[in-house]
XYZ file of C-alpha atoms in Angstrom:
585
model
C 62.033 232.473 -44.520
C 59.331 229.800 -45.336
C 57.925 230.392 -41.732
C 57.662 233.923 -41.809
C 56.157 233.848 -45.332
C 53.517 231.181 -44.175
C 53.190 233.368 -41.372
C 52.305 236.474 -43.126
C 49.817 234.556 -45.401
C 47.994 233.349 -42.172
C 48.490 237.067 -40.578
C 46.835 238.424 -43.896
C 43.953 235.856 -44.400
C 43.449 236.528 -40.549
C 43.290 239.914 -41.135
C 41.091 239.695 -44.658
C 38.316 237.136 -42.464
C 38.532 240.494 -39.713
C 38.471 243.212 -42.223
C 35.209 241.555 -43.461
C 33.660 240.764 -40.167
C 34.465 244.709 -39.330
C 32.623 245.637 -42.986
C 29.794 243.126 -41.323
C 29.536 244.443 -38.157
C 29.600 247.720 -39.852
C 26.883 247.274 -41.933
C 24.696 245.874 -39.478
C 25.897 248.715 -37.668
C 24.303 250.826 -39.815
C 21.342 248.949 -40.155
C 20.218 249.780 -36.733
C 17.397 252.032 -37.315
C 15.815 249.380 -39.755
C 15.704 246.728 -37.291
C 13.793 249.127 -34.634
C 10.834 249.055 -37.326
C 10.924 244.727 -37.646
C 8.091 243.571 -35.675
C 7.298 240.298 -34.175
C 5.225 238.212 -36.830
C 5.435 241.160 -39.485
C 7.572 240.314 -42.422
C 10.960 241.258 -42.929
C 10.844 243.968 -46.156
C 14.014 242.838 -47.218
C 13.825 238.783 -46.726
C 10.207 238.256 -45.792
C 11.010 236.373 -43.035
C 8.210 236.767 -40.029
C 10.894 235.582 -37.299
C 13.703 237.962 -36.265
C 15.480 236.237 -33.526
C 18.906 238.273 -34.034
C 17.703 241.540 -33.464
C 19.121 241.050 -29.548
C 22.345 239.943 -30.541
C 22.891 242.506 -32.995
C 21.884 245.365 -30.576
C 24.342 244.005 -28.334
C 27.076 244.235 -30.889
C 30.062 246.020 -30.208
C 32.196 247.202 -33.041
C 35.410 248.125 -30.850
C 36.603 244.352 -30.149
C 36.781 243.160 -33.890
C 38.268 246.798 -34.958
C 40.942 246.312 -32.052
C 41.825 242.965 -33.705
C 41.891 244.466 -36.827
C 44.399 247.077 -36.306
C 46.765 244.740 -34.302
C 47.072 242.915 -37.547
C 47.566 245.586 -39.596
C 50.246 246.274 -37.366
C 51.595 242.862 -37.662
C 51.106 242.183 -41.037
C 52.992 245.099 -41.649
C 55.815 244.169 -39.675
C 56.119 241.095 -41.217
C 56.010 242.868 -44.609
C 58.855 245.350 -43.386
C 60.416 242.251 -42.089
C 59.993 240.108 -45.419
C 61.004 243.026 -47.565
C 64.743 243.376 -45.385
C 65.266 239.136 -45.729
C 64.264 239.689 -49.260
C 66.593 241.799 -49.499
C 69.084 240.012 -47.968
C 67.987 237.113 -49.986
C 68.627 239.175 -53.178
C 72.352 240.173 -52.416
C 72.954 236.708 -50.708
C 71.866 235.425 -54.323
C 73.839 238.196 -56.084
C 76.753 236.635 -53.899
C 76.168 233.149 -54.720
C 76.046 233.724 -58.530
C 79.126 235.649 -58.191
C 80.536 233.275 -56.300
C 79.563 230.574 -58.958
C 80.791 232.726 -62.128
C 83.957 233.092 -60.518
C 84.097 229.246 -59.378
C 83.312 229.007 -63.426
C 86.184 231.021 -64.092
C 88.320 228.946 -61.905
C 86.849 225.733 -63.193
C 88.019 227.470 -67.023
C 90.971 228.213 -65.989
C 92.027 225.177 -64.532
C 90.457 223.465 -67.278
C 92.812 225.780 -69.796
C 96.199 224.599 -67.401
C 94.985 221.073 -67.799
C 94.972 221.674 -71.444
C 98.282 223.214 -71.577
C 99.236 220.541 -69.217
C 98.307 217.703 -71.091
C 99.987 219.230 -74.344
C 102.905 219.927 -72.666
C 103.276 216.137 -70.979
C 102.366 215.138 -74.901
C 105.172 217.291 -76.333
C 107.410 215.128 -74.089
C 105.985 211.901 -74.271
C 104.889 211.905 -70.477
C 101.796 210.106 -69.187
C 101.257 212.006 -66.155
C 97.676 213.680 -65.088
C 97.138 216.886 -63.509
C 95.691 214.940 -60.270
C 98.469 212.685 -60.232
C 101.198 212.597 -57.711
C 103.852 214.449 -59.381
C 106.483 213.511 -56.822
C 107.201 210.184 -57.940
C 107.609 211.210 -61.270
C 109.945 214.268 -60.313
C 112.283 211.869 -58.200
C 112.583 209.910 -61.501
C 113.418 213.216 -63.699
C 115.913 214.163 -61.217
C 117.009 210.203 -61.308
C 116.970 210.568 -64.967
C 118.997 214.098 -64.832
C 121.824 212.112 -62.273
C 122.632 209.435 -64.993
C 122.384 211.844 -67.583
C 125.017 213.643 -65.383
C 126.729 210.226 -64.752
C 126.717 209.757 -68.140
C 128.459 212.961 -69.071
C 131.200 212.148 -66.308
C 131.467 209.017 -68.293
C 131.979 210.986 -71.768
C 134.178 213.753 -70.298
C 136.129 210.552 -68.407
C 136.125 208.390 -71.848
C 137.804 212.052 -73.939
C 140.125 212.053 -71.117
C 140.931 208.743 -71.213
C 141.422 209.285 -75.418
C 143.571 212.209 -74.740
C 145.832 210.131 -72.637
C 145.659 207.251 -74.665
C 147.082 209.339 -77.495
C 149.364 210.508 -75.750
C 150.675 207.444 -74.427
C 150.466 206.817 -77.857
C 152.970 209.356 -78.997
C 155.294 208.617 -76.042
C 155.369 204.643 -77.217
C 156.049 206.286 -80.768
C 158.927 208.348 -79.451
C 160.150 205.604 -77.261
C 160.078 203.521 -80.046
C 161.932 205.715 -82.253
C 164.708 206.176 -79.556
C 164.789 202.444 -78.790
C 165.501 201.559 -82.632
C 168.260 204.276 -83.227
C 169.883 203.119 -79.657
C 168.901 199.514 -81.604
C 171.098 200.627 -84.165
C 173.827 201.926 -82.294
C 174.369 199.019 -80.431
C 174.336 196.696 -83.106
C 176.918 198.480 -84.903
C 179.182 197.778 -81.383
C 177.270 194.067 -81.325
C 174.969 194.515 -79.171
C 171.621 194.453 -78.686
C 169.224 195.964 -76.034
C 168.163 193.984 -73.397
C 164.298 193.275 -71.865
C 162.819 195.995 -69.984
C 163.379 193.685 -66.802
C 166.960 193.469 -67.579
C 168.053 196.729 -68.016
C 169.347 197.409 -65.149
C 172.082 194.746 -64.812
C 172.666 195.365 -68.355
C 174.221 198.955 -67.934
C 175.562 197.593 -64.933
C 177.850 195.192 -67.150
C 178.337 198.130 -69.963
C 178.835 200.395 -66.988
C 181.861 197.807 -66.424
C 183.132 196.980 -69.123
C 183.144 200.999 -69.731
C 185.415 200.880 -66.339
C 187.846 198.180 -67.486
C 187.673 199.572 -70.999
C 189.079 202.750 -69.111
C 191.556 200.925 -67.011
C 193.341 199.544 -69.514
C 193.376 202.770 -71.533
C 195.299 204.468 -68.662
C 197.568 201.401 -68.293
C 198.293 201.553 -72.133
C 199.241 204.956 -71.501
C 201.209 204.386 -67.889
C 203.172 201.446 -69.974
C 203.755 204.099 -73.324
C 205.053 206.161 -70.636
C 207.162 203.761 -69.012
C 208.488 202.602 -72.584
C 209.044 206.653 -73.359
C 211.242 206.576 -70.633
C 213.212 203.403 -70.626
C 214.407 203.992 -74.630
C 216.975 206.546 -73.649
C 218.647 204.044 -71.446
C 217.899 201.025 -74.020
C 219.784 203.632 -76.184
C 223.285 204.290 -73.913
C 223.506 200.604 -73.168
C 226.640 199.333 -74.647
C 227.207 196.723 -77.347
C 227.000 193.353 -76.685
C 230.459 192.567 -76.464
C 231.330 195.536 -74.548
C 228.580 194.382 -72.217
C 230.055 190.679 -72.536
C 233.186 191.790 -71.397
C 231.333 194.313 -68.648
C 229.684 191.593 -67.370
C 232.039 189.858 -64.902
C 232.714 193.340 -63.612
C 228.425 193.286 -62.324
C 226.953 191.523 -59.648
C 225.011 188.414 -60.758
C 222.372 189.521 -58.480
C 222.018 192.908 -60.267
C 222.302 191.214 -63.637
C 219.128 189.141 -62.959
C 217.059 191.616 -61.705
C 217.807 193.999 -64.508
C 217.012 190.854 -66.798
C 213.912 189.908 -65.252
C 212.911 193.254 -65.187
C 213.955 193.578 -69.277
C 211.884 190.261 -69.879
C 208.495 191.613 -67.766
C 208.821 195.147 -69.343
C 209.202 193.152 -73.064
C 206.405 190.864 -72.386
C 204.286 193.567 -71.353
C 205.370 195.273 -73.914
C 204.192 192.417 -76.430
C 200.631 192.100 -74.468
C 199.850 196.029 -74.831
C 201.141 196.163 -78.241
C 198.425 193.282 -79.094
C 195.763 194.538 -76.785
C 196.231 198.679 -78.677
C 196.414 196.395 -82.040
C 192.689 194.818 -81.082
C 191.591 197.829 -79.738
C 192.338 199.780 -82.377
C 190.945 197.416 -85.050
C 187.871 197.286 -82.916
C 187.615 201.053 -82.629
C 188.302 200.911 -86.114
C 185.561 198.827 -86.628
C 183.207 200.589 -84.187
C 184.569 203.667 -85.728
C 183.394 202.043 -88.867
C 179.604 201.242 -87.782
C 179.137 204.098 -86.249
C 179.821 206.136 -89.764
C 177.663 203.977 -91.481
C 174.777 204.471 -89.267
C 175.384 207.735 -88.908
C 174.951 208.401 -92.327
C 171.678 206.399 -92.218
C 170.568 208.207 -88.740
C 168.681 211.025 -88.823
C 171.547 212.958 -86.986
C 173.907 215.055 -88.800
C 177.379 214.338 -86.984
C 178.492 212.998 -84.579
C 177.692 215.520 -82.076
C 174.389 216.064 -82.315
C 173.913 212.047 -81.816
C 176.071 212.518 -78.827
C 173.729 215.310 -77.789
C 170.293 213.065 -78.037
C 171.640 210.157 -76.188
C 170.127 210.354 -73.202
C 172.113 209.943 -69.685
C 171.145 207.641 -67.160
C 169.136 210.468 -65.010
C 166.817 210.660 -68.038
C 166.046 207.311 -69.054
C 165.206 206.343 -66.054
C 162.449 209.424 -65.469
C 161.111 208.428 -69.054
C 161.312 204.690 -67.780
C 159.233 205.546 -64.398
C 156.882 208.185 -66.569
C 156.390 205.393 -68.706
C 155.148 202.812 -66.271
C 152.662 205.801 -64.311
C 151.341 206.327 -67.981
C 151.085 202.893 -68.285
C 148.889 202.595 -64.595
C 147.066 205.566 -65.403
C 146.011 203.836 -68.925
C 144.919 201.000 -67.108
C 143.286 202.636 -65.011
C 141.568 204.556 -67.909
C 140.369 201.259 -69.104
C 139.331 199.887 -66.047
C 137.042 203.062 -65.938
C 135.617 202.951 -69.192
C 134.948 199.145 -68.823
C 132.822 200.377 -66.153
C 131.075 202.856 -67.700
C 130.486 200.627 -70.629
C 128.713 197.920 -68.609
C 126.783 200.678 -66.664
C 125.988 202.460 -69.702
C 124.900 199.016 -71.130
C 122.921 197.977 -67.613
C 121.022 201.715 -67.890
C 120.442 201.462 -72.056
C 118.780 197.381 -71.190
C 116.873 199.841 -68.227
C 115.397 201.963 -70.557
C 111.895 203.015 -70.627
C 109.723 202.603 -73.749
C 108.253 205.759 -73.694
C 112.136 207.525 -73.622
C 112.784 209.313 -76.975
C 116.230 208.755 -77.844
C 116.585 210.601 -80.521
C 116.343 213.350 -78.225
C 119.382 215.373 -76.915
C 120.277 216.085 -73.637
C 120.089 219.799 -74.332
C 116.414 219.489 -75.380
C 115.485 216.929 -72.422
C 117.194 219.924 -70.216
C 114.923 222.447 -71.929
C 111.787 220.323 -72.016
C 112.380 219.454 -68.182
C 112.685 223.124 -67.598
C 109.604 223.812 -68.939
C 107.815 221.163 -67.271
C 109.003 222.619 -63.943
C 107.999 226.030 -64.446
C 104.657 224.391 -65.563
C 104.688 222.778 -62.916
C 105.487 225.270 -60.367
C 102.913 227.966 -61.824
C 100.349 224.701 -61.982
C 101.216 224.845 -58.001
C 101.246 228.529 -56.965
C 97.729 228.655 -58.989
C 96.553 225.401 -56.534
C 97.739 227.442 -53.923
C 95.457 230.816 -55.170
C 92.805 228.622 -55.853
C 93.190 226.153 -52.365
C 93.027 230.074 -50.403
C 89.853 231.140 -52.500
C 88.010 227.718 -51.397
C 89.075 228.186 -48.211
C 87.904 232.053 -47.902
C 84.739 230.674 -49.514
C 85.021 227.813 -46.891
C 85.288 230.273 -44.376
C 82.895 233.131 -45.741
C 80.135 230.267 -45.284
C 80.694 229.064 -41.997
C 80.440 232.456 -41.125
C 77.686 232.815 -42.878
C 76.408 229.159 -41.940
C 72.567 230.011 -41.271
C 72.579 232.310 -43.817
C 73.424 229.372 -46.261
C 71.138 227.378 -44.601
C 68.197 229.485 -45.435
C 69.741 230.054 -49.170
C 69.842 226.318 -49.448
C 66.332 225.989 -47.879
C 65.179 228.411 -50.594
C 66.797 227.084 -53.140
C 64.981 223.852 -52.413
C 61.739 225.038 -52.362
C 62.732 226.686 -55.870
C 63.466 223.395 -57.326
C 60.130 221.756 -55.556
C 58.157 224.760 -57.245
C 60.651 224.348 -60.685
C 59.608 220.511 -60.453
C 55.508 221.256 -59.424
C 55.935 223.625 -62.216
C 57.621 220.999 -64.743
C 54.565 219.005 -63.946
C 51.233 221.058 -63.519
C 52.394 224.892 -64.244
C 50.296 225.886 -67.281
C 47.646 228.534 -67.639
C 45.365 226.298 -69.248
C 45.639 224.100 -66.590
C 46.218 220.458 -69.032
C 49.350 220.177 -66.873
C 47.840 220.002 -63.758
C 44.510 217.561 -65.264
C 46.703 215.392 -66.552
C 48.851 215.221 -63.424
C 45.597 214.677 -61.567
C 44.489 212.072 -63.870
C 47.783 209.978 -63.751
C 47.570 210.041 -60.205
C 44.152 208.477 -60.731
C 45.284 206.547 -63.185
C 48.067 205.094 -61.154
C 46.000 204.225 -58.557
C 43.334 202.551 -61.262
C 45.688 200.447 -62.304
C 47.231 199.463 -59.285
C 43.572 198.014 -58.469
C 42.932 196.501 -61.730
C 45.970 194.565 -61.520
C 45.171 193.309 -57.997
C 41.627 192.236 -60.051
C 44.052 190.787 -62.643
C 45.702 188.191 -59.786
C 42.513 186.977 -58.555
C 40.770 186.718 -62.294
C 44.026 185.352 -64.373
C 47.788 185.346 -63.127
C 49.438 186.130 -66.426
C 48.223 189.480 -67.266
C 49.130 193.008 -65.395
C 48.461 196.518 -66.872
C 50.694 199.286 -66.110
C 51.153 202.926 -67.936
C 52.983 204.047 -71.033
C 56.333 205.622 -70.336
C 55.237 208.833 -72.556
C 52.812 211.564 -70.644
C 49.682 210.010 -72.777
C 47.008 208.776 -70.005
C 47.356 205.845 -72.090
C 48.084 201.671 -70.921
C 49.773 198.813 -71.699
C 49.437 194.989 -71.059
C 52.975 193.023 -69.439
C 52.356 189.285 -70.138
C 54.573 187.539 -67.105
C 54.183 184.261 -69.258
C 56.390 185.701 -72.348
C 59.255 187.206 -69.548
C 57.058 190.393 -68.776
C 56.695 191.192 -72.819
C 54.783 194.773 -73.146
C 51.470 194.564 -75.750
C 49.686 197.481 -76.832
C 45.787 196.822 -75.739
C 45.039 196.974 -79.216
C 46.794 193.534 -79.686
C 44.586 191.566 -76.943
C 42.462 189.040 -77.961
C 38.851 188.791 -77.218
C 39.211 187.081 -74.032
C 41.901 188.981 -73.223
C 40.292 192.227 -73.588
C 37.525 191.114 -71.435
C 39.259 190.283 -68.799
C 41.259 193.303 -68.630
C 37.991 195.319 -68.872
C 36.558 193.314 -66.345
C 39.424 194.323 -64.106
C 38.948 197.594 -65.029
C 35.335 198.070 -64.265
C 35.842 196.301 -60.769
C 38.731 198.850 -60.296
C 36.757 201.413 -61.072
C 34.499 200.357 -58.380
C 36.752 199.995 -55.516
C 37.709 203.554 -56.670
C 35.147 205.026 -56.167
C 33.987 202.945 -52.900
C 35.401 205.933 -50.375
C 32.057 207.748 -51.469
C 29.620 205.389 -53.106
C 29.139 201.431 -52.118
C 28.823 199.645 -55.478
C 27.137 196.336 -54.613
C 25.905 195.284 -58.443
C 27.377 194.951 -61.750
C 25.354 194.720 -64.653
C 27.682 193.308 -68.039
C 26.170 193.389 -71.369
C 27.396 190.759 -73.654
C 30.752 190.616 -74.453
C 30.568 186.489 -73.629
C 30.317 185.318 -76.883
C 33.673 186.135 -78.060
C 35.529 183.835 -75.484
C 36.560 180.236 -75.782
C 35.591 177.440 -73.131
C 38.410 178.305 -70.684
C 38.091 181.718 -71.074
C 34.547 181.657 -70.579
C 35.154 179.441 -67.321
C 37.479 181.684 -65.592
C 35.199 184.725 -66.161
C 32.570 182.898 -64.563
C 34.642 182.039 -61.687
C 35.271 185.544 -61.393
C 31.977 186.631 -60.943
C 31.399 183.521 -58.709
C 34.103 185.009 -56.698
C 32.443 188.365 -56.634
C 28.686 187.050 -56.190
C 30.201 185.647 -52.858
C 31.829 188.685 -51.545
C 27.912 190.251 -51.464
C 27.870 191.790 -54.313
C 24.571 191.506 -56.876
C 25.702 190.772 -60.746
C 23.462 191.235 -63.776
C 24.546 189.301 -67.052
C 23.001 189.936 -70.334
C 23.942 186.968 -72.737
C 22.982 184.669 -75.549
C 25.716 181.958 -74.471
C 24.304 178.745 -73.727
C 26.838 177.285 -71.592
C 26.111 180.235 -69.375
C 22.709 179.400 -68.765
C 24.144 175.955 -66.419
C 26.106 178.599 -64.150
C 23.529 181.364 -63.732
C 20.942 179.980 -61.389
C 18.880 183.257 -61.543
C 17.391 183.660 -64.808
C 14.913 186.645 -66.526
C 14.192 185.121 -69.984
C 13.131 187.411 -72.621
C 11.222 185.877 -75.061
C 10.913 187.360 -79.094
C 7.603 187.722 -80.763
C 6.397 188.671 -84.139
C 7.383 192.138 -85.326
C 10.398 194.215 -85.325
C 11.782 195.397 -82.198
C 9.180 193.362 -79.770
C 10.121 191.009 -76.876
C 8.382 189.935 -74.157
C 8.765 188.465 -70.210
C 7.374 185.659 -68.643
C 4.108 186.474 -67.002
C 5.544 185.991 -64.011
C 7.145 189.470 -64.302
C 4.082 190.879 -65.630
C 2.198 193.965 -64.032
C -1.519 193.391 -63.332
């Protein structure tokens, strides 16, 4: 684009120089018949010249070549207009593009700027120190680490409620054992006994178990031996008297008489012993009898048979013993678990971040996790919609890669003309003079400070920041301090003038050789030293060639100036006078 449009403005001066030779030729052209009439030594009636050497060349003229040229130009120029027109069209709609393109990057840049927002208040709500550019999947692998204690932890509560449940039930069992073991208690003691420990029970109803048998056996021999006696009184009865038997008795066997008498003694002494073993029984049933009323009447049981219906058989004891000892496991067990949990729970509270609310509940940390997922997951589809828009952008300007180019070459020369414009675009033209004049100035004072070195080393000058065409002095003695010019001293302001003035001659030494420099005054106003190194100064410059003129009333300079024009005062007002030397015969 710049090339074609510095190559119409060549094509079109080209063809303005042609158009104006044509109009030339023309006009000479038409001229024709008044050059026939110029004659050799005659004067011109137009110029009054009496030469006319071009009257040959212009009759040779031929208007044809230049008016070819002219109208192959045209003909170009005008393509490139045509041509110019079409890229500035394109230019126009490539622009149009581009600012689209930029008002919806805005609107992207907004938008993203209004889901940080929400982002941020959201991750505030929650006490969560994540940015949108961070890498969320850290902090997800903690929530979800977070979300399997919290799960742990409700295995723990719904474990710890079970184990409760349990424990009052194993409660209630103990309760009902207990209430079983003291009426059995109380049974037993009202027979004298007592219940044995739980590791003992079984040998102990294996000895009630036997006496139960013996108890038994004897109770059937009491009644075999009541039987027997039932049976032997009818013969007791039709034995004879004792003197019938006494006289009887030679007539039986002694054999048979001994057998029947040791068979009357063993029946009589058994007799005796089951008659005293039913008399202790039956005071000791008596007795039990006894108890057993008593406590009966202190039971909660109404009669006797509905004690004998709770006592509970062998069959059942034992399934309550064996329930009792799995209860007893699983209780353990129970609080084996919940020891656990308790030193996990304890190991994950001492775990805890700082930035964890507690006060929160785990329905609310479910909700606000929730939330922060769907954030998060329309935060990502919208990366997504916005990572596919750069990348059709990305891929609508590779496409359109020396289209962009051009754009971007434009827009470059825009901001060149923007910044010429910033700096010399005015109609009255003070931008431009004063850009013009701080070049100048620039350069002035980048001479005047090489003056500066070679007069005095402390001293450069340099400009004000502001736009005035205006200096300042930096003193490299006080750590480059910056003095207005009004502050310097005489001798300061000499030498800076000095340096200005010599600047101001290699300035203008491209065009004009300044050999001499003529100073007026300005000597008196400096001390000793300063006097001294202006004079070396001008020593300095007196031997590079050039011819210096001093006008002073210092004495001490009259030692150092070996050339002298004295100018002597006379009477009157105004009147001096030279040394004859000088004067004009």
């Amino acid at each position: 684009m710049p090339k074609k449009r510095q190559r119409y403005k060549d094509k079109n001066q080209q063809l303005t120089d042609v158009r104006v030779i044509c109009e030339q030729e023309a006009r000479i052209k038409d001229l024709e018949s008044q050059r026939a009439l110029l004659q050799s030594g005659m004067p011109c009636p137009l110029c009054g010249s009496t030469a006319h050497p071009a009257i040959e060349r212009y009759q040779t003229l031929e208007l044809s070549v230049n008016q070819t040229r002219r109208e192959a130009l045209e003909k170009e120029v005008k393509t490139l207009a045509d041509e110019g027109s079409t890229l500035r069209g394109q230019l126009e709609a490539i622009t149009q593009q581009l600012q689209r393109d930029e008002r919806e990057a805005q609107t992207l840049s907004q938008e993203e700027q209004a889901l940080t927002q929400e982002w941020l208040t959201v991750t505030a709500s929650l006490n969560v120190t994540l940015q949108p550019q961070d890498d969320i999947a850290p902090w997800l692998a903690a929530q979800e680490e977070h979300e399997q204690q919290l799960h742990q932890l409700s295995l723990r509560h719904t474990l710890q409620a079970q184990i409760t449940a349990h424990t009052e039930q194993i409660t209630q069992l103990q309760l009902h054992i207990d209430q079983r073991q003291a009426t059995l208690t109380a049974e037993l003691s009202r027979y004298g006994l007592a219940l044995p420990p739980e590791d003992d029970v079984a040998s102990w109803l294996s000895e009630r178990a036997n006496e139960a048998q013996m108890w038994q056996q004897r109770q059937n021999e009491l009644t075999e031996l009541q039987a027997r006696i039932a049976q032997l009184a009818p013969l007791l009865e039709t034995l004879p008297e004792t003197e019938a038997l006494s006289e009887n008795i030679e007539d039986l066997s002694l054999e048979n008489w001994r057998q029947v008498h040791d068979d009357c003694l063993s029946l009589q002494g058994q007799w005796q012993t089951l008659q005293q073993q039913e008399a202790q029984d039956v005071q000791r049933a008596a007795e039990i009898q006894a108890q057993f009323d008593a406590a009966l009447q202190a039971s909660i049981f109404a009669d006797r048979d509905a004690f004998i219906a709770a006592l509970l058989d062998e069959e059942t004891f034992n399934r309550l013993e064996q329930l009792k000892q799995s209860l007893e496991g699983q209780r353990q067990q129970a609080q084996t678990l919940v020891n656990q949990a308790q030193q996990a729970l304890a190991a994950h509270q001492q775990q805890q971040p700082t930035e964890v609310d507690l006060t929160l509940t785990a329905q609310h940390l479910h909700d606000a996790l929730a939330q922060l997922t769907q954030l998060l997951r329309d935060n990502t589809t919208r990366q997504g919609e916005i990572r596919q828009q750069l990348k059709q952008d990305a891929e609508n300007r590779q496409q359109q890669q020396a289209l962009m180019q051009e754009i971007e070459k434009v827009a470059q020369q825009v901001e060149d003309w923007g910044y010429l414009n910033a700096l010399i675009g005015s109609k009255e033209g003070d931008k431009f003079r004063k850009f013009a004049q701080g070049l100048t100035l620039d350069n002035l004072v980048w001479l005047a400070n090489n003056q500066l070195t070679r007069l005095h080393g402390r001293y450069l000058l340099q400009r004000k920041a502001s736009e005035a065409l205006e200096l300042e002095v930096v003193d490299t003695w006080q750590a480059d301090a910056v003095r207005d010019t009004r502050t310097l001293s005489g001798g300061e302001s000499f030498l800076v003038s000095l340096a200005l003035a010599l600047a101001l001659s290699d300035l203008v030494s491209h065009k004009t050789r300044i050999d001499s420099l003529f100073l007026d005054e300005g000597f008196g106003t400096l001390d000793s030293e300063t006097l001294d190194t202006a004079l070396d100064a001008l020593d300095a410059l007196n031997a590079t060639g050039k011819t210096i003129g001093v006008i002073s009333h210092v004495e001490a300079m009259k030692e150092r100036i070996p050339v002298q024009i004295k100018v002597k005062k006379i009477n009157g007002l105004g009147y001096s006078k030279l040394d004859k030397m000088f004067a004009v015969e």
